[in-house]
Tab-separated table of C-alpha atoms in Angstrom:
chain	number	residue	atom	x	y	z
M	1433	MET	CA	24.583	2.414	7.735
M	1434	PHE	CA	24.253	1.762	3.779
M	1435	SER	CA	21.608	3.270	1.920
M	1436	ALA	CA	18.681	1.263	1.288
M	1437	SER	CA	19.920	1.033	-2.243
M	1438	GLU	CA	23.503	0.148	-1.445
M	1439	ILE	CA	21.934	-2.777	0.679
M	1440	LEU	CA	19.991	-3.933	-2.254
M	1441	SER	CA	22.760	-3.840	-4.514
M	1442	LYS	CA	25.045	-5.715	-1.813
M	1443	ILE	CA	22.572	-8.452	-1.232
M	1444	ARG	CA	21.923	-8.855	-5.095
M	1445	LEU	CA	25.736	-9.472	-5.513
M	1446	GLY	CA	25.936	-11.861	-2.627
M	1447	GLN	CA	28.051	-9.389	-0.508
M	1448	LEU	CA	25.404	-9.201	2.273
M	1449	THR	CA	22.365	-11.290	3.487
M	1450	ALA	CA	19.244	-10.323	4.369
M	1451	LEU	CA	19.815	-11.880	7.882
M	1452	GLU	CA	23.038	-9.867	8.240
M	1453	VAL	CA	21.427	-6.595	7.701
M	1454	THR	CA	18.386	-7.444	10.078
M	1455	HIS	CA	20.881	-8.431	12.660
M	1456	ALA	CA	22.960	-5.144	12.224
M	1457	CYS	CA	19.680	-3.021	12.624
M	1458	LEU	CA	18.525	-5.051	15.743
M	1459	ASN	CA	22.043	-4.520	17.409
M	1460	SER	CA	21.621	-1.009	16.764
M	1461	ILE	CA	18.482	-0.751	17.938
M	1462	TYR	CA	19.266	-2.555	21.306
M	1463	SER	CA	22.732	-0.581	21.784
M	1464	THR	CA	20.948	2.847	21.794
M	1465	ASP	CA	17.248	2.779	22.135
M	1466	ASN	CA	17.238	2.794	25.812
M	1467	GLU	CA	18.191	6.334	25.822
M	1468	LEU	CA	16.683	7.367	22.572
M	1469	MET	CA	13.172	5.390	22.984
M	1470	ALA	CA	12.346	5.763	19.444
M	1471	TRP	CA	10.651	2.209	19.488
M	1472	ALA	CA	7.245	1.205	20.666
M	1473	HIS	CA	7.769	-2.572	19.859
M	1474	VAL	CA	10.545	-4.460	18.273
M	1475	ASN	CA	9.453	-7.748	16.728
M	1476	ARG	CA	12.963	-9.337	16.718
M	1477	ASP	CA	11.828	-13.057	16.115
M	1478	PHE	CA	9.717	-12.342	13.102
M	1479	ALA	CA	12.239	-9.928	11.496
M	1480	ILE	CA	15.160	-12.860	11.828
M	1481	GLU	CA	12.630	-15.297	10.473
M	1482	ARG	CA	11.472	-13.058	7.896
M	1483	ALA	CA	15.137	-12.405	6.803
M	1484	LYS	CA	16.026	-16.026	6.875
M	1485	ASN	CA	13.150	-16.865	4.471
M	1486	LEU	CA	14.294	-14.052	2.110
M	1487	ASP	CA	17.783	-15.413	1.993
M	1488	LYS	CA	16.352	-19.054	1.250
M	1489	LEU	CA	14.389	-17.616	-1.411
M	1490	GLN	CA	17.503	-16.010	-2.788
M	1491	SER	CA	19.533	-18.985	-2.671
M	1492	GLU	CA	16.820	-20.886	-4.479
M	1493	GLY	CA	17.271	-18.515	-7.530
M	1494	LYS	CA	13.925	-16.904	-7.075
M	1495	THR	CA	12.729	-13.303	-8.061
M	1496	ILE	CA	13.523	-10.981	-5.236
M	1497	GLY	CA	11.520	-7.789	-4.590
M	1498	ARG	CA	12.413	-4.235	-4.954
M	1499	LEU	CA	12.796	-4.035	-1.084
M	1500	HIS	CA	14.185	-7.575	-0.686
M	1501	GLY	CA	15.809	-7.533	2.792
M	1502	ILE	CA	15.275	-3.674	3.530
M	1503	PRO	CA	14.578	-3.271	7.417
M	1504	ILE	CA	11.750	-0.926	7.838
M	1505	GLY	CA	10.385	0.505	10.665
M	1506	ILE	CA	6.494	1.737	11.128
M	1507	LYS	CA	4.902	4.486	12.901
M	1508	ASP	CA	2.667	2.970	15.594
M	1509	ILE	CA	-0.726	3.939	14.121
M	1510	ILE	CA	-0.456	1.591	11.299
M	1511	ASP	CA	-1.700	-1.841	11.669
M	1512	ILE	CA	0.718	-4.834	11.290
M	1513	ALA	CA	-1.117	-8.336	12.026
M	1514	GLY	CA	-0.063	-9.878	15.371
M	1515	ILE	CA	1.687	-6.592	16.355
M	1516	PRO	CA	0.160	-4.015	18.911
M	1517	THR	CA	-1.015	-0.606	17.527
M	1518	THR	CA	-1.390	1.328	20.642
M	1519	CYS	CA	-1.172	4.736	18.612
M	1520	GLY	CA	0.758	6.258	21.639
M	1521	SER	CA	-2.123	5.902	24.078
M	1522	PRO	CA	-2.717	3.639	27.143
M	1523	ILE	CA	-6.023	3.443	26.047
M	1524	LEU	CA	-5.061	0.948	23.187
M	1525	LEU	CA	-2.587	-1.331	24.997
M	1526	GLY	CA	-3.179	-4.787	24.076
M	1527	SER	CA	-4.974	-3.831	20.815
M	1528	ILE	CA	-3.610	-6.520	18.436
M	1529	PRO	CA	-5.146	-6.203	14.614
M	1530	ASP	CA	-5.716	-9.440	12.935
M	1531	ASN	CA	-4.875	-7.610	9.453
M	1532	SER	CA	-2.164	-5.666	8.264
M	1533	ALA	CA	-2.545	-2.267	6.554
M	1534	ARG	CA	-2.482	-2.043	2.924
M	1535	ILE	CA	1.040	-0.394	2.925
M	1536	ILE	CA	2.451	-3.296	5.158
M	1537	GLN	CA	1.310	-5.811	2.594
M	1538	LEU	CA	2.655	-3.618	-0.461
M	1539	LEU	CA	5.993	-3.698	1.752
M	1540	GLU	CA	5.966	-7.190	2.505
M	1541	ALA	CA	5.164	-8.081	-1.151
M	1542	GLU	CA	8.528	-6.382	-2.275
M	1543	GLY	CA	10.548	-8.298	0.237
M	1544	ALA	CA	11.009	-5.578	3.076
M	1545	VAL	CA	11.626	-6.861	6.614
M	1546	ILE	CA	9.258	-5.045	9.108
M	1547	ILE	CA	11.574	-4.459	12.211
M	1548	GLY	CA	8.496	-3.215	14.393
M	1549	LYS	CA	6.927	0.111	15.396
M	1550	THR	CA	8.168	3.253	15.874
M	1551	VAL	CA	6.802	5.717	18.781
M	1552	THR	CA	4.287	8.345	17.794
M	1553	THR	CA	2.703	11.139	20.068
M	1554	GLU	CA	-0.714	10.277	21.513
M	1555	PHE	CA	-3.113	9.479	18.698
M	1556	ALA	CA	-0.646	11.266	16.512
M	1557	PHE	CA	-1.531	14.583	17.985
M	1558	MET	CA	0.577	17.329	19.601
M	1559	ASN	CA	1.300	15.844	23.291
M	1560	PRO	CA	5.096	15.103	23.244
M	1561	SER	CA	6.186	11.389	23.172
M	1562	LYS	CA	9.178	9.749	25.282
M	1563	THR	CA	11.281	9.749	22.183
M	1564	LYS	CA	14.539	12.027	22.211
M	1565	ASN	CA	16.389	13.585	19.509
M	1566	PRO	CA	19.666	11.477	18.507
M	1567	HIS	CA	21.481	14.764	17.902
M	1568	ASN	CA	21.330	15.908	21.305
M	1569	LEU	CA	19.218	13.851	23.802
M	1570	ASP	CA	17.985	17.398	25.390
M	1571	TYR	CA	15.958	17.995	22.375
M	1572	SER	CA	12.741	17.054	21.067
M	1573	PRO	CA	12.512	14.923	17.919
M	1574	GLY	CA	9.361	16.798	16.831
M	1575	GLY	CA	6.085	14.688	16.351
M	1576	SER	CA	3.988	13.134	15.607
M	1577	SER	CA	6.099	10.605	13.929
M	1578	ALA	CA	8.873	11.312	16.470
M	1579	GLY	CA	10.083	7.562	16.484
M	1580	SER	CA	10.160	7.197	12.658
M	1581	ALA	CA	12.328	10.388	12.258
M	1582	ALA	CA	14.615	9.488	15.225
M	1583	ALA	CA	14.955	5.813	14.137
M	1584	VAL	CA	16.427	6.970	10.722
M	1585	ALA	CA	18.577	9.632	12.455
M	1586	ALA	CA	20.347	7.285	14.804
M	1587	GLY	CA	20.949	4.837	12.160
M	1588	HIS	CA	18.650	1.944	13.363
M	1589	VAL	CA	17.326	1.225	10.109
M	1590	PRO	CA	17.535	2.860	6.554
M	1591	ILE	CA	13.712	3.624	5.806
M	1592	THR	CA	10.916	4.504	8.143
M	1593	VAL	CA	6.995	5.039	7.466
M	1594	GLY	CA	5.044	7.858	9.339
M	1595	SER	CA	2.077	10.035	8.704
M	1596	GLN	CA	1.359	13.844	8.552
M	1597	THR	CA	-1.986	15.725	9.284
M	1598	ASN	CA	-0.305	18.889	10.041
M	1599	GLY	CA	3.539	18.736	10.252
M	1600	SER	CA	4.155	15.188	11.411
M	1601	VAL	CA	6.743	14.249	8.673
M	1602	ILE	CA	8.524	17.402	7.328
M	1603	ARG	CA	8.913	18.835	11.108
M	1604	PRO	CA	10.647	15.938	12.624
M	1605	ALA	CA	12.732	15.291	9.457
M	1606	SER	CA	13.830	18.803	9.961
M	1607	PHE	CA	14.533	18.448	13.634
M	1608	CYS	CA	16.421	15.115	13.342
M	1609	GLY	CA	18.348	16.197	10.167
M	1610	VAL	CA	17.196	13.450	7.850
M	1611	PHE	CA	15.245	13.467	4.505
M	1612	GLY	CA	11.568	13.367	4.809
M	1613	LEU	CA	8.917	13.008	2.001
M	1614	LYS	CA	4.995	13.655	1.980
M	1615	PRO	CA	3.794	12.496	-1.455
M	1616	SER	CA	0.479	14.237	-2.844
M	1617	ALA	CA	-2.648	13.397	-0.690
M	1618	GLY	CA	-4.303	10.212	-2.437
M	1619	ILE	CA	-1.136	8.671	-3.699
M	1620	ILE	CA	-0.469	6.351	-0.891
M	1621	PRO	CA	-3.615	4.284	0.586
M	1622	ARG	CA	-4.491	4.709	4.376
M	1623	VAL	CA	-6.378	1.365	4.719
M	1624	GLY	CA	-5.539	0.215	8.270
M	1625	VAL	CA	-4.005	3.351	9.602
M	1626	LEU	CA	-5.506	5.331	12.430
M	1627	GLU	CA	-7.929	8.122	11.151
M	1628	THR	CA	-7.848	11.446	12.528
M	1629	SER	CA	-9.019	13.501	9.743
M	1630	ASP	CA	-10.161	11.943	6.336
M	1631	LEU	CA	-9.350	15.026	4.500
M	1632	LEU	CA	-5.917	15.725	6.010
M	1633	ASP	CA	-4.270	12.437	7.027
M	1634	GLN	CA	-1.503	11.644	4.549
M	1635	ILE	CA	1.398	8.862	4.516
M	1636	GLY	CA	5.000	10.042	4.508
M	1637	VAL	CA	8.510	8.323	4.593
M	1638	PHE	CA	11.957	9.205	6.154
M	1639	ALA	CA	15.472	8.013	4.949
M	1640	ASN	CA	19.195	9.208	5.066
M	1641	HIS	CA	19.416	9.342	1.279
M	1642	ILE	CA	16.859	10.842	-1.154
M	1643	GLU	CA	16.970	7.861	-3.600
M	1644	ASP	CA	15.389	5.854	-0.674
M	1645	LEU	CA	12.610	7.738	-0.454
M	1646	THR	CA	12.095	7.291	-4.099
M	1647	LEU	CA	12.692	3.729	-3.849
M	1648	ILE	CA	9.842	3.137	-1.055
M	1649	CYS	CA	7.331	5.517	-2.435
M	1650	ASP	CA	7.422	3.840	-6.002
M	1651	VAL	CA	6.320	0.565	-3.992
M	1652	LEU	CA	3.644	2.382	-1.788
M	1653	ALA	CA	1.977	4.373	-4.395
M	1654	GLN	CA	-0.935	2.314	-5.467
M	1655	TYR	CA	-4.784	2.844	-5.634
M	1656	ASP	CA	-7.144	1.306	-3.194
M	1657	ASN	CA	-10.671	1.987	-3.601
M	1658	ARG	CA	-11.368	1.602	0.235
M	1659	ASP	CA	-9.664	4.878	1.082
M	1660	PRO	CA	-11.821	7.852	0.015
M	1661	GLN	CA	-9.083	10.041	-0.915
M	1662	SER	CA	-7.227	7.573	-3.277
M	1663	PHE	CA	-7.380	8.127	-6.822
M	1664	SER	CA	-7.430	5.455	-9.759
M	1665	SER	CA	-5.230	7.863	-12.176
M	1666	CYS	CA	-1.505	6.966	-13.172
M	1667	ARG	CA	1.017	7.668	-10.199
M	1668	PRO	CA	4.279	9.453	-10.575
M	1669	ILE	CA	7.302	7.445	-10.773
M	1670	PHE	CA	9.303	8.871	-7.857
M	1671	GLN	CA	12.801	7.493	-9.211
M	1672	ASN	CA	12.247	9.016	-12.387
M	1673	GLY	CA	12.763	12.336	-10.723
M	1674	LEU	CA	16.387	11.511	-9.820
M	1675	ASN	CA	17.214	11.441	-13.219
M	1676	LEU	CA	19.096	15.264	-13.897
M	1677	LYS	CA	19.939	14.711	-17.546
M	1678	LYS	CA	18.440	16.892	-20.222
M	1679	ARG	CA	16.396	18.847	-18.021
M	1680	ALA	CA	16.267	22.707	-17.448
M	1681	ASP	CA	17.211	24.089	-14.227
M	1682	PRO	CA	13.982	24.268	-11.963
M	1683	ILE	CA	12.322	27.626	-11.049
M	1684	PHE	CA	11.619	28.121	-7.205
M	1685	GLY	CA	8.647	29.963	-5.943
M	1686	LEU	CA	9.469	31.841	-2.618
M	1687	VAL	CA	5.749	32.460	-1.300
M	1688	SER	CA	5.635	34.571	1.700
M	1689	PHE	CA	3.398	34.156	4.763
M	1690	ASP	CA	2.965	36.035	7.859
M	1691	TYR	CA	4.569	33.140	9.938
M	1692	MET	CA	7.544	33.840	8.231
M	1693	ASP	CA	8.577	36.601	10.350
M	1694	ASN	CA	8.656	34.237	13.136
M	1695	LEU	CA	11.616	32.280	11.901
M	1696	ASP	CA	14.491	32.055	14.210
M	1697	ALA	CA	17.859	34.063	13.493
M	1698	ASP	CA	19.759	30.736	12.300
M	1699	MET	CA	16.992	29.547	10.098
M	1700	LYS	CA	16.352	33.216	8.601
M	1701	ALA	CA	20.051	33.595	7.889
M	1702	GLY	CA	20.277	30.156	6.389
M	1703	PHE	CA	17.388	30.372	4.204
M	1704	ASP	CA	18.017	33.711	3.140
M	1705	LYS	CA	21.485	32.717	1.969
M	1706	LEU	CA	20.152	29.837	0.065
M	1707	VAL	CA	17.565	31.733	-1.627
M	1708	SER	CA	20.171	34.432	-2.482
M	1709	SER	CA	22.360	31.746	-4.102
M	1710	LEU	CA	19.555	30.525	-6.477
M	1711	GLY	CA	19.534	34.147	-8.171
M	1712	ASN	CA	17.234	34.636	-10.819
M	1713	ARG	CA	15.831	30.900	-10.530
M	1714	VAL	CA	13.466	32.534	-7.851
M	1715	GLN	CA	10.127	33.991	-8.346
M	1716	LYS	CA	8.669	35.719	-5.338
M	1717	ILE	CA	5.221	35.926	-4.436
M	1718	ASP	CA	3.167	37.528	-1.570
M	1719	ALA	CA	0.329	35.387	-0.002
M	1720	ARG	CA	0.317	37.131	3.429
M	1721	PRO	CA	-3.371	38.180	2.969
M	1722	PHE	CA	-4.380	34.505	2.904
M	1723	THR	CA	-2.277	33.262	5.793
M	1724	SER	CA	-4.814	33.347	8.446
M	1725	THR	CA	-7.450	32.169	6.385
M	1726	PHE	CA	-5.666	29.000	5.384
M	1727	LEU	CA	-4.485	28.187	8.626
M	1728	ASP	CA	-7.791	28.693	10.387
M	1729	ALA	CA	-9.410	26.343	7.774
M	1730	HIS	CA	-6.886	23.643	8.816
M	1731	LYS	CA	-7.545	23.810	12.332
M	1732	ILE	CA	-11.094	23.718	12.102
M	1733	ILE	CA	-11.091	20.598	9.683
M	1734	HIS	CA	-8.553	19.031	11.910
M	1735	GLU	CA	-10.147	19.639	15.105
M	1736	PHE	CA	-13.795	18.794	13.600
M	1737	GLN	CA	-12.618	15.400	12.009
M	1738	ILE	CA	-10.570	14.116	15.157
M	1739	PHE	CA	-13.743	14.934	17.434
M	1740	GLN	CA	-15.731	12.453	14.809
M	1741	ASN	CA	-12.959	9.918	14.909
M	1742	LEU	CA	-11.657	10.115	18.833
M	1743	GLY	CA	-14.697	12.002	20.441
M	1744	HIS	CA	-16.108	9.141	22.038
M	1745	TYR	CA	-12.969	8.766	24.449
M	1746	LEU	CA	-14.283	11.737	26.217
M	1747	LYS	CA	-16.960	9.610	27.628
M	1748	SER	CA	-15.393	6.481	27.968
M	1749	ASN	CA	-11.613	7.250	28.596
M	1750	SER	CA	-11.254	11.017	29.569
M	1751	ASN	CA	-9.090	10.225	32.298
M	1752	GLU	CA	-6.426	8.681	30.068
M	1753	LEU	CA	-6.350	11.380	27.767
M	1754	SER	CA	-3.409	14.199	27.778
M	1755	ALA	CA	-4.501	17.801	28.472
M	1756	PRO	CA	-3.673	18.734	24.674
M	1757	ILE	CA	-6.118	16.208	23.206
M	1758	LEU	CA	-8.748	16.572	25.803
M	1759	GLU	CA	-8.488	20.469	24.874
M	1760	ALA	CA	-8.702	19.962	21.281
M	1761	LEU	CA	-11.646	17.578	21.645
M	1762	GLU	CA	-13.548	19.823	23.836
M	1763	ARG	CA	-13.038	22.792	21.441
M	1764	ALA	CA	-13.919	20.654	18.453
M	1765	SER	CA	-17.310	19.593	20.223
M	1766	ILE	CA	-18.745	22.982	19.597
M	1767	ILE	CA	-17.669	23.333	16.178
M	1768	GLN	CA	-20.730	23.474	13.776
M	1769	ASN	CA	-21.336	21.734	10.561
M	1770	ASP	CA	-21.618	24.933	8.718
M	1771	GLU	CA	-18.047	26.137	10.129
M	1772	PHE	CA	-16.840	22.844	8.831
M	1773	ARG	CA	-18.442	22.972	5.200
M	1774	LYS	CA	-16.762	26.733	4.952
M	1775	ALA	CA	-13.311	25.561	5.997
M	1776	VAL	CA	-13.703	22.745	3.385
M	1777	MET	CA	-14.664	25.618	1.008
M	1778	VAL	CA	-11.446	27.403	1.921
M	1779	ARG	CA	-9.323	24.461	1.299
M	1780	ASN	CA	-10.676	24.297	-2.101
M	1781	GLU	CA	-10.135	27.430	-2.733
M	1782	ALA	CA	-6.417	27.291	-1.365
M	1783	SER	CA	-5.713	24.352	-3.909
M	1784	LYS	CA	-6.818	26.420	-6.758
M	1785	PHE	CA	-4.765	29.240	-5.610
M	1786	PHE	CA	-1.547	27.231	-5.473
M	1787	GLU	CA	-2.572	25.426	-8.868
M	1788	ASN	CA	-2.506	28.718	-10.467
M	1789	LEU	CA	0.674	29.960	-8.972
M	1790	PHE	CA	2.469	26.750	-10.087
M	1791	SER	CA	2.161	28.288	-13.697
M	1792	ARG	CA	4.827	30.490	-12.746
M	1793	PHE	CA	7.577	28.124	-11.256
M	1794	ASP	CA	8.132	24.448	-10.549
M	1795	VAL	CA	8.318	24.124	-6.755
M	1796	ILE	CA	7.980	26.400	-3.941
M	1797	VAL	CA	11.193	26.760	-1.478
M	1798	THR	CA	10.415	27.540	2.190
M	1799	PRO	CA	11.546	26.475	5.655
M	1800	SER	CA	10.635	23.186	6.950
M	1801	ALA	CA	10.155	24.724	10.577
M	1802	LEU	CA	10.577	27.941	12.329
M	1803	GLY	CA	14.033	26.877	13.828
M	1804	LYS	CA	15.604	24.073	15.460
M	1805	ALA	CA	13.922	21.457	17.628
M	1806	PRO	CA	12.618	22.526	21.068
M	1807	LEU	CA	14.123	21.281	24.143
M	1808	LEU	CA	12.302	18.662	25.779
M	1809	SER	CA	11.790	20.738	28.996
M	1810	GLU	CA	9.651	22.868	26.794
M	1811	SER	CA	7.193	20.126	26.685
M	1812	THR	CA	6.364	20.807	23.076
M	1813	THR	CA	6.789	18.944	19.760
M	1814	GLY	CA	7.399	22.366	17.894
M	1815	ASN	CA	5.303	24.774	15.856
M	1816	PRO	CA	3.918	23.106	12.759
M	1817	VAL	CA	2.894	26.175	11.006
M	1818	CYS	CA	5.575	25.839	8.299
M	1819	CYS	CA	3.829	22.832	7.238
M	1820	THR	CA	0.158	23.237	7.777
M	1821	ILE	CA	-0.937	24.866	4.616
M	1822	TRP	CA	0.942	21.995	2.450
M	1823	SER	CA	-1.160	19.637	4.571
M	1824	LEU	CA	-4.412	21.521	3.958
M	1825	THR	CA	-3.833	21.342	0.258
M	1826	GLY	CA	-2.437	17.797	0.013
M	1827	LEU	CA	0.629	19.084	-2.104
M	1828	PRO	CA	3.764	17.018	-1.875
M	1829	CYS	CA	6.200	18.196	0.578
M	1830	ILE	CA	10.095	17.123	1.041
M	1831	ASN	CA	12.520	18.121	3.656
M	1832	LEU	CA	16.093	18.595	2.630
M	1833	PRO	CA	18.689	18.539	5.737
M	1834	LEU	CA	20.679	21.473	4.512
M	1835	LEU	CA	21.230	23.659	7.388
M	1836	LEU	CA	22.648	23.683	10.923
M	1837	GLY	CA	21.642	25.932	13.886
M	1838	GLU	CA	22.469	26.609	17.453
M	1839	ASN	CA	24.391	23.965	19.098
M	1840	GLU	CA	24.732	22.145	15.867
M	1841	MET	CA	20.997	21.218	15.619
M	1842	PRO	CA	19.680	20.666	12.171
M	1843	LEU	CA	17.165	22.947	10.229
M	1844	GLY	CA	15.479	21.906	7.068
M	1845	ILE	CA	14.892	23.309	3.761
M	1846	GLN	CA	11.337	22.308	2.623
M	1847	LEU	CA	10.388	21.991	-1.163
M	1848	VAL	CA	6.705	21.873	-1.950
M	1849	GLY	CA	5.237	20.637	-5.458
M	1850	ASN	CA	2.118	20.895	-7.496
M	1851	TYR	CA	-0.374	18.278	-6.846
M	1852	THR	CA	0.621	15.021	-8.277
M	1853	ALA	CA	3.828	16.651	-9.573
M	1854	ASP	CA	5.860	14.177	-7.211
M	1855	GLU	CA	8.305	13.549	-9.937
M	1856	LYS	CA	9.204	17.156	-10.815
M	1857	LEU	CA	9.566	17.631	-6.872
M	1858	ILE	CA	11.944	15.130	-6.682
M	1859	TYR	CA	13.789	16.237	-9.637
M	1860	ALA	CA	14.013	20.058	-8.233
M	1861	ALA	CA	15.214	18.586	-4.713
M	1862	ASN	CA	17.932	16.302	-6.234
M	1863	TRP	CA	18.994	19.201	-8.509
M	1864	LEU	CA	19.123	21.562	-5.409
M	1865	LEU	CA	21.436	18.905	-3.542
M	1866	ASN	CA	23.563	18.904	-6.543
M	1867	PHE	CA	23.697	22.727	-6.817
M	1868	ILE	CA	24.605	23.094	-3.328
M	1869	LYS	CA	27.490	20.637	-3.613
M	1870	LYS	CA	28.694	22.420	-6.611
M	1871	GLU	CA	28.581	26.141	-4.952
M	1872	ASN	CA	30.317	24.414	-2.026
M	1873	HIS	CA	28.759	26.804	0.531
M	1874	ASP	CA	29.904	27.871	3.905
M	1875	ASN	CA	29.027	24.504	6.050
M	1876	SER	CA	28.150	26.795	9.166
M	1877	HIS	CA	25.115	27.207	7.129
M	1878	LEU	CA	24.641	24.700	4.283
M	1879	SER	CA	26.092	21.198	4.573
M	1880	ASP	CA	25.136	18.694	2.271
M	1881	LYS	CA	24.310	15.105	3.084
């Protein structure tokens, strides 16, 4: 499939129509999704009618938007008027919102074609979804944005939208071998999106090309005072980060945490080789003493707030909840307010800790996951620990699909930027992609996309 940027160019030149692009995506979905199961709901008639209207506008010489004719998939925790929002749970079957989320309004205002809803894990938590990994159907795509990552990897659509509270964008992007970007918390508004944790929930996006991530994030980066985490200062211009001219090589921080001792052999070998190739561009920091403190704070905040938002289901619908979420809600029911406040204090301290570190380097380079995707038979979405601390602090993260592991399964490298320095993060990511191409690394460990 063409990138979204290529599709836009071809539509503007009259070489493609929005309707042709939409039909191609729908045909791809209908031909493979019976096995893959990345989609919760495909709104075929709406998408076709939308594409026809966009083509009509263009034929009349009217201005077209930044996403004119681009098919996009939306994680099924995000409201679209007239389309069910089930959040991966039978409890919400038949729940059809009257209004669209703010990000849907932003996408449609720029000409996007919303194809439908991608599968999420139950309430965007840890219970595995039905979706499979496009690289090997025996493997998990990760979670909770399982369908969003898998749909892009399968070539169903060029861009999808997901969310991350722990590791739900970067981890599935790594497992499915696609680019995934979680911008700084507060840049993209969450109005009309399932709330599990006000302090931790963040919107992210998936694509097969880095320029497509920047394209959509520049559309979604808007202030909305209805979102308590949204801020009113200027947003970064993501696409500016793609310009490599007249900029110094980035300096990478290698921050060690205890969990990095658990990397599988392929991830460790590939990551070590990449770091070695960067030479003196890497500054090493040992943050092991803080590992458990930061991870524990995330767990307390996440479970305390998920209980605030979903705890009522323990009384009304407990028989329709999975074991993982039941257990989490029951654990959370005994967390005291004082424990939560202390965890929030640790979160603030962690943010200051990393802000100080970024005076020494531009971005952090770290694995996106401990290793390749787990087998479906293991009944897990994989360990999110490589993402947890960045979700706690709201720092921007990008997955780069650079490595391959056992059975040719993808492994991702994660870059983490300073808060609201998303443009610098994109620059470092694009620089690294070009650096790898020039270095011509061994494809068994480093393969560019």
